[in-house]
CSV table of C-alpha atoms in Angstrom, one decimal:
chain,number,residue,atom,x,y,z
A,1,GLY,CA,0.0,0.0,0.0
A,2,ILE,CA,0.9,3.7,-0.1
A,3,GLN,CA,3.5,5.0,2.3
A,4,VAL,CA,3.1,8.4,3.9
A,5,GLU,CA,5.9,10.3,5.6
A,6,GLN,CA,5.6,13.6,7.4
A,7,SER,CA,8.2,16.2,8.4
A,8,PRO,CA,9.2,17.6,10.7
A,9,PRO,CA,8.1,15.3,13.5
A,10,ASP,CA,8.1,18.1,16.1
A,11,LEU,CA,7.9,21.9,15.7
A,12,ILE,CA,8.0,24.6,18.3
A,13,LEU,CA,7.0,28.2,17.4
A,14,GLN,CA,6.5,31.6,18.9
A,15,GLU,CA,3.1,33.0,18.4
A,16,GLY,CA,2.9,35.0,15.2
A,17,ALA,CA,5.5,32.9,13.4
A,18,ASN,CA,4.9,31.1,10.1
A,19,SER,CA,5.5,27.4,9.4
A,20,THR,CA,5.4,24.8,6.6
A,21,LEU,CA,4.6,21.1,7.2
A,22,ARG,CA,5.4,18.5,4.6
A,23,CYS,CA,3.8,15.2,3.6
A,24,ASN,CA,5.5,12.9,1.1
A,25,PHE,CA,3.7,9.9,-0.4
A,26,SER,CA,5.1,6.9,-2.2
A,27,ASP,CA,2.5,6.4,-5.0
A,28,SER,CA,0.0,8.3,-7.1
A,29,VAL,CA,-2.8,9.5,-4.9
A,30,ASN,CA,-6.5,9.5,-5.5
A,31,ASN,CA,-7.1,11.7,-2.5
A,32,LEU,CA,-5.2,13.5,0.2
A,33,GLN,CA,-6.5,15.1,3.4
A,34,TRP,CA,-5.0,17.2,6.2
A,35,PHE,CA,-6.3,16.9,9.7
A,36,HIS,CA,-5.6,18.7,13.0
A,37,GLN,CA,-5.8,16.7,16.2
A,38,ASN,CA,-6.5,19.1,19.0
A,39,PRO,CA,-5.3,18.7,22.6
A,40,TRP,CA,-8.6,17.0,23.4
A,41,GLY,CA,-8.0,14.3,20.8
A,42,GLN,CA,-10.5,15.4,18.2
A,43,LEU,CA,-9.5,14.9,14.5
A,44,ILE,CA,-10.7,18.0,12.6
A,45,ASN,CA,-10.7,18.1,8.8
A,46,LEU,CA,-8.6,20.9,7.4
A,47,PHE,CA,-8.3,20.3,3.7
A,48,TYR,CA,-9.3,17.7,1.1
A,49,ILE,CA,-6.7,18.4,-1.5
A,50,PRO,CA,-5.7,15.7,-4.0
A,51,SER,CA,-4.1,18.4,-6.2
A,52,GLY,CA,-3.7,22.1,-6.4
A,53,THR,CA,-3.9,24.8,-3.8
A,54,LYS,CA,-6.6,25.8,-1.3
A,55,GLN,CA,-6.7,28.4,1.4
A,56,ASN,CA,-8.8,28.8,4.5
A,57,GLY,CA,-8.0,31.8,6.6
A,58,ARG,CA,-4.5,31.5,8.0
A,59,LEU,CA,-4.1,28.0,6.6
A,60,SER,CA,-3.3,26.9,3.1
A,61,ALA,CA,-2.3,23.7,1.5
A,62,THR,CA,-0.7,22.7,-1.8
A,63,THR,CA,-0.5,19.2,-3.3
A,64,VAL,CA,1.9,18.5,-6.2
A,65,ALA,CA,0.7,15.1,-7.2
A,66,THR,CA,3.2,14.5,-9.9
A,67,GLU,CA,6.0,15.0,-7.4
A,68,ARG,CA,4.2,13.1,-4.6
A,69,TYR,CA,4.1,15.7,-1.9
A,70,SER,CA,1.8,18.1,-0.1
A,71,LEU,CA,2.5,21.1,2.0
A,72,LEU,CA,0.5,22.7,4.8
A,73,TYR,CA,1.2,26.4,5.5
A,74,ILE,CA,0.3,28.0,8.8
A,75,SER,CA,0.7,31.8,8.9
A,76,SER,CA,0.7,34.1,12.0
A,77,SER,CA,0.4,31.0,14.2
A,78,GLN,CA,-1.7,31.2,17.4
A,79,THR,CA,-1.6,29.1,20.5
A,80,THR,CA,-4.8,27.4,19.4
A,81,ASP,CA,-2.9,26.0,16.4
A,82,SER,CA,-1.1,23.6,18.8
A,83,GLY,CA,-1.7,19.9,18.4
A,84,VAL,CA,-0.8,17.2,15.9
A,85,TYR,CA,-1.2,17.6,12.2
A,86,PHE,CA,-1.8,14.5,10.1
A,87,CYS,CA,-2.0,14.0,6.4
A,88,ALA,CA,-3.8,10.9,5.0
A,89,ALA,CA,-3.5,9.7,1.5
A,90,ASP,CA,-5.2,6.9,-0.5
A,91,GLY,CA,-3.9,5.6,-3.8
A,92,GLY,CA,-1.9,2.9,-5.4
A,93,GLY,CA,-5.1,1.0,-6.1
A,94,SER,CA,-6.7,1.4,-2.7
A,95,TYR,CA,-9.3,3.9,-1.4
A,96,ILE,CA,-8.3,3.3,2.2
A,97,PRO,CA,-6.7,6.5,3.7
A,98,THR,CA,-3.2,5.8,5.1
A,99,PHE,CA,-2.0,8.2,7.7
A,100,GLY,CA,1.5,9.6,8.4
A,101,ARG,CA,2.9,9.8,11.9
A,102,GLY,CA,2.0,13.4,12.2
A,103,THR,CA,3.8,16.7,13.0
A,104,SER,CA,3.5,17.8,16.7
A,105,LEU,CA,3.2,21.6,16.8
A,106,ILE,CA,3.5,23.7,20.0
A,107,VAL,CA,2.9,27.4,19.7
A,108,HIS,CA,4.1,29.4,22.7
A,109,PRO,CA,2.4,32.8,23.6
B,1,GLY,CA,-27.0,12.7,12.8
B,2,ALA,CA,-25.0,15.9,12.4
B,3,GLY,CA,-21.7,14.1,12.9
B,4,VAL,CA,-20.1,10.7,13.6
B,5,SER,CA,-21.1,9.5,17.0
B,6,GLN,CA,-19.1,6.9,19.0
B,7,SER,CA,-19.8,5.2,22.2
B,8,PRO,CA,-18.7,4.7,24.8
B,9,ARG,CA,-16.2,7.6,24.9
B,10,TYR,CA,-14.2,5.9,27.7
B,11,LYS,CA,-14.1,2.2,28.6
B,12,VAL,CA,-12.0,0.5,31.2
B,13,THR,CA,-12.2,-3.2,31.2
B,14,LYS,CA,-10.4,-6.1,32.8
B,15,ARG,CA,-8.1,-8.3,30.8
B,16,GLY,CA,-10.1,-11.2,29.3
B,17,GLN,CA,-13.4,-9.4,29.0
B,18,ASP,CA,-15.1,-8.7,25.7
B,19,VAL,CA,-15.9,-5.1,24.6
B,20,ALA,CA,-18.1,-3.7,22.0
B,21,LEU,CA,-17.5,-0.2,20.5
B,22,ARG,CA,-20.3,1.5,18.6
B,23,CYS,CA,-20.2,3.9,15.7
B,24,ASP,CA,-23.1,5.8,14.3
B,25,PRO,CA,-22.0,7.5,11.0
B,26,ILE,CA,-23.2,10.6,9.4
B,27,SER,CA,-26.7,10.0,7.9
B,28,GLY,CA,-26.5,8.8,4.3
B,29,HIS,CA,-22.8,8.0,4.4
B,30,VAL,CA,-22.1,4.8,2.5
B,31,SER,CA,-18.5,4.2,3.6
B,32,LEU,CA,-17.5,3.5,7.2
B,33,TYR,CA,-14.0,3.1,8.5
B,34,TRP,CA,-12.4,1.9,11.8
B,35,TYR,CA,-9.0,2.9,12.9
B,36,ARG,CA,-6.9,2.4,16.0
B,37,GLN,CA,-4.5,5.0,17.3
B,38,ALA,CA,-1.8,4.5,19.9
B,39,LEU,CA,-0.3,7.4,21.9
B,40,GLY,CA,2.1,9.3,19.7
B,41,GLN,CA,1.2,7.5,16.5
B,42,GLY,CA,-1.1,8.2,13.6
B,43,PRO,CA,-4.4,6.3,13.1
B,44,GLU,CA,-3.9,2.8,11.7
B,45,PHE,CA,-6.5,1.2,9.5
B,46,LEU,CA,-8.5,-1.7,10.9
B,47,THR,CA,-11.5,-2.4,8.5
B,48,TYR,CA,-14.0,-0.7,6.3
B,49,PHE,CA,-17.5,-1.1,5.0
B,50,ASN,CA,-19.5,0.0,2.0
B,51,TYR,CA,-23.2,-0.2,3.0
B,52,GLU,CA,-23.4,-3.5,5.0
B,53,ALA,CA,-20.6,-5.2,3.1
B,54,GLN,CA,-17.2,-5.5,4.8
B,55,GLN,CA,-14.8,-4.5,2.0
B,56,ASP,CA,-11.5,-4.9,3.7
B,57,LYS,CA,-10.5,-6.3,7.1
B,58,SER,CA,-6.8,-6.6,6.4
B,59,GLY,CA,-6.0,-4.3,9.3
B,60,LEU,CA,-7.6,-6.3,12.0
B,61,PRO,CA,-4.7,-7.5,14.2
B,62,ASN,CA,-6.0,-11.0,14.9
B,63,ASP,CA,-9.2,-13.1,15.2
B,64,ARG,CA,-10.2,-11.5,18.5
B,65,PHE,CA,-11.2,-8.5,16.5
B,66,SER,CA,-14.4,-8.4,14.4
B,67,ALA,CA,-16.7,-5.8,13.1
B,68,GLU,CA,-20.2,-5.7,11.6
B,69,ARG,CA,-22.6,-3.2,10.0
B,70,PRO,CA,-25.7,-5.3,9.6
B,71,GLU,CA,-28.1,-2.6,8.2
B,72,GLY,CA,-25.6,-0.4,6.5
B,73,SER,CA,-25.7,2.2,9.2
B,74,ILE,CA,-24.5,1.7,12.7
B,75,SER,CA,-21.4,-0.4,13.1
B,76,THR,CA,-20.0,-2.4,16.0
B,77,LEU,CA,-16.3,-3.3,16.6
B,78,THR,CA,-16.0,-6.2,19.0
B,79,ILE,CA,-12.8,-7.2,20.8
B,80,GLN,CA,-12.9,-10.6,22.5
B,81,ARG,CA,-10.8,-11.7,25.4
B,82,THR,CA,-9.1,-8.2,25.7
B,83,GLU,CA,-5.4,-7.9,26.4
B,84,GLN,CA,-3.5,-5.0,27.7
B,85,ARG,CA,-1.9,-4.4,24.3
B,86,ASP,CA,-5.5,-3.6,23.0
B,87,SER,CA,-5.5,-0.4,25.0
B,88,ALA,CA,-5.7,2.5,22.5
B,89,MET,CA,-8.1,5.1,21.0
B,90,TYR,CA,-10.5,3.5,18.5
B,91,ARG,CA,-11.7,5.9,15.9
B,92,CYS,CA,-14.6,5.6,13.5
B,93,ALA,CA,-15.0,7.7,10.3
B,94,SER,CA,-17.5,7.9,7.5
B,95,SER,CA,-17.7,9.3,4.0
B,96,VAL,CA,-20.3,9.8,1.3
B,97,SER,CA,-18.6,7.1,-0.6
B,98,SER,CA,-15.1,5.6,-1.0
B,99,GLY,CA,-12.5,8.1,-2.0
B,100,ASN,CA,-14.3,11.1,-0.6
B,101,THR,CA,-13.6,13.2,2.5
B,102,ILE,CA,-13.7,11.2,5.6
B,103,TYR,CA,-15.1,12.6,8.9
B,104,PHE,CA,-14.1,11.2,12.3
B,105,GLY,CA,-16.0,10.8,15.5
B,106,GLU,CA,-14.6,11.7,18.8
B,107,GLY,CA,-13.2,8.2,19.4
B,108,SER,CA,-13.5,5.6,22.1
B,109,TRP,CA,-10.6,5.4,24.6
B,110,LEU,CA,-10.1,1.7,25.6
B,111,THR,CA,-8.0,0.8,28.6
B,112,VAL,CA,-7.5,-2.8,29.5
B,113,VAL,CA,-6.3,-3.4,33.1
């Protein structure tokens, strides 16, 4: 099945800083999603983005399917952005989303 | 319902007991997925259904784990003869159909003592 790798594993920011999270995948994808796991353990959908670029407020995401990666941009980070960010991809003949190990983000005030 | 609903939210059970975890997907969603997530890890696939048919159960760790979705809506994940290594968050997700956005419930925390 498809392999998903995320980097960096951990990230610590000062409030107001910008950051870029990366997701690499091993095969052509049908679908790719970004999630935020908040400190209470809820998995919140951020983007459904098999290709192209989308923006939602301070967050944006870009997937370059031909080069097998996706990027999540967080601008002007806030303490409420803290948590773990996961990407999940399905492809390589399967429609079952496979998750990466996540990027743990801490934003200090 | 408005979102995916899971119950119980927290379950503590003694080793050797059976547990049943319930998932009520978003109304009208055809596809339903079960994942397991250990602390510090990403969700790992267990099994998924389209309507009432179990399409893939390759992620179930052993034959103590089973799942059903008899009427194509609510699903139950059953773990028999629980072991301490079964302790984890069990997550359910649903989507309109395979290959579309998946939405997760709040999860069921299982602790086996």
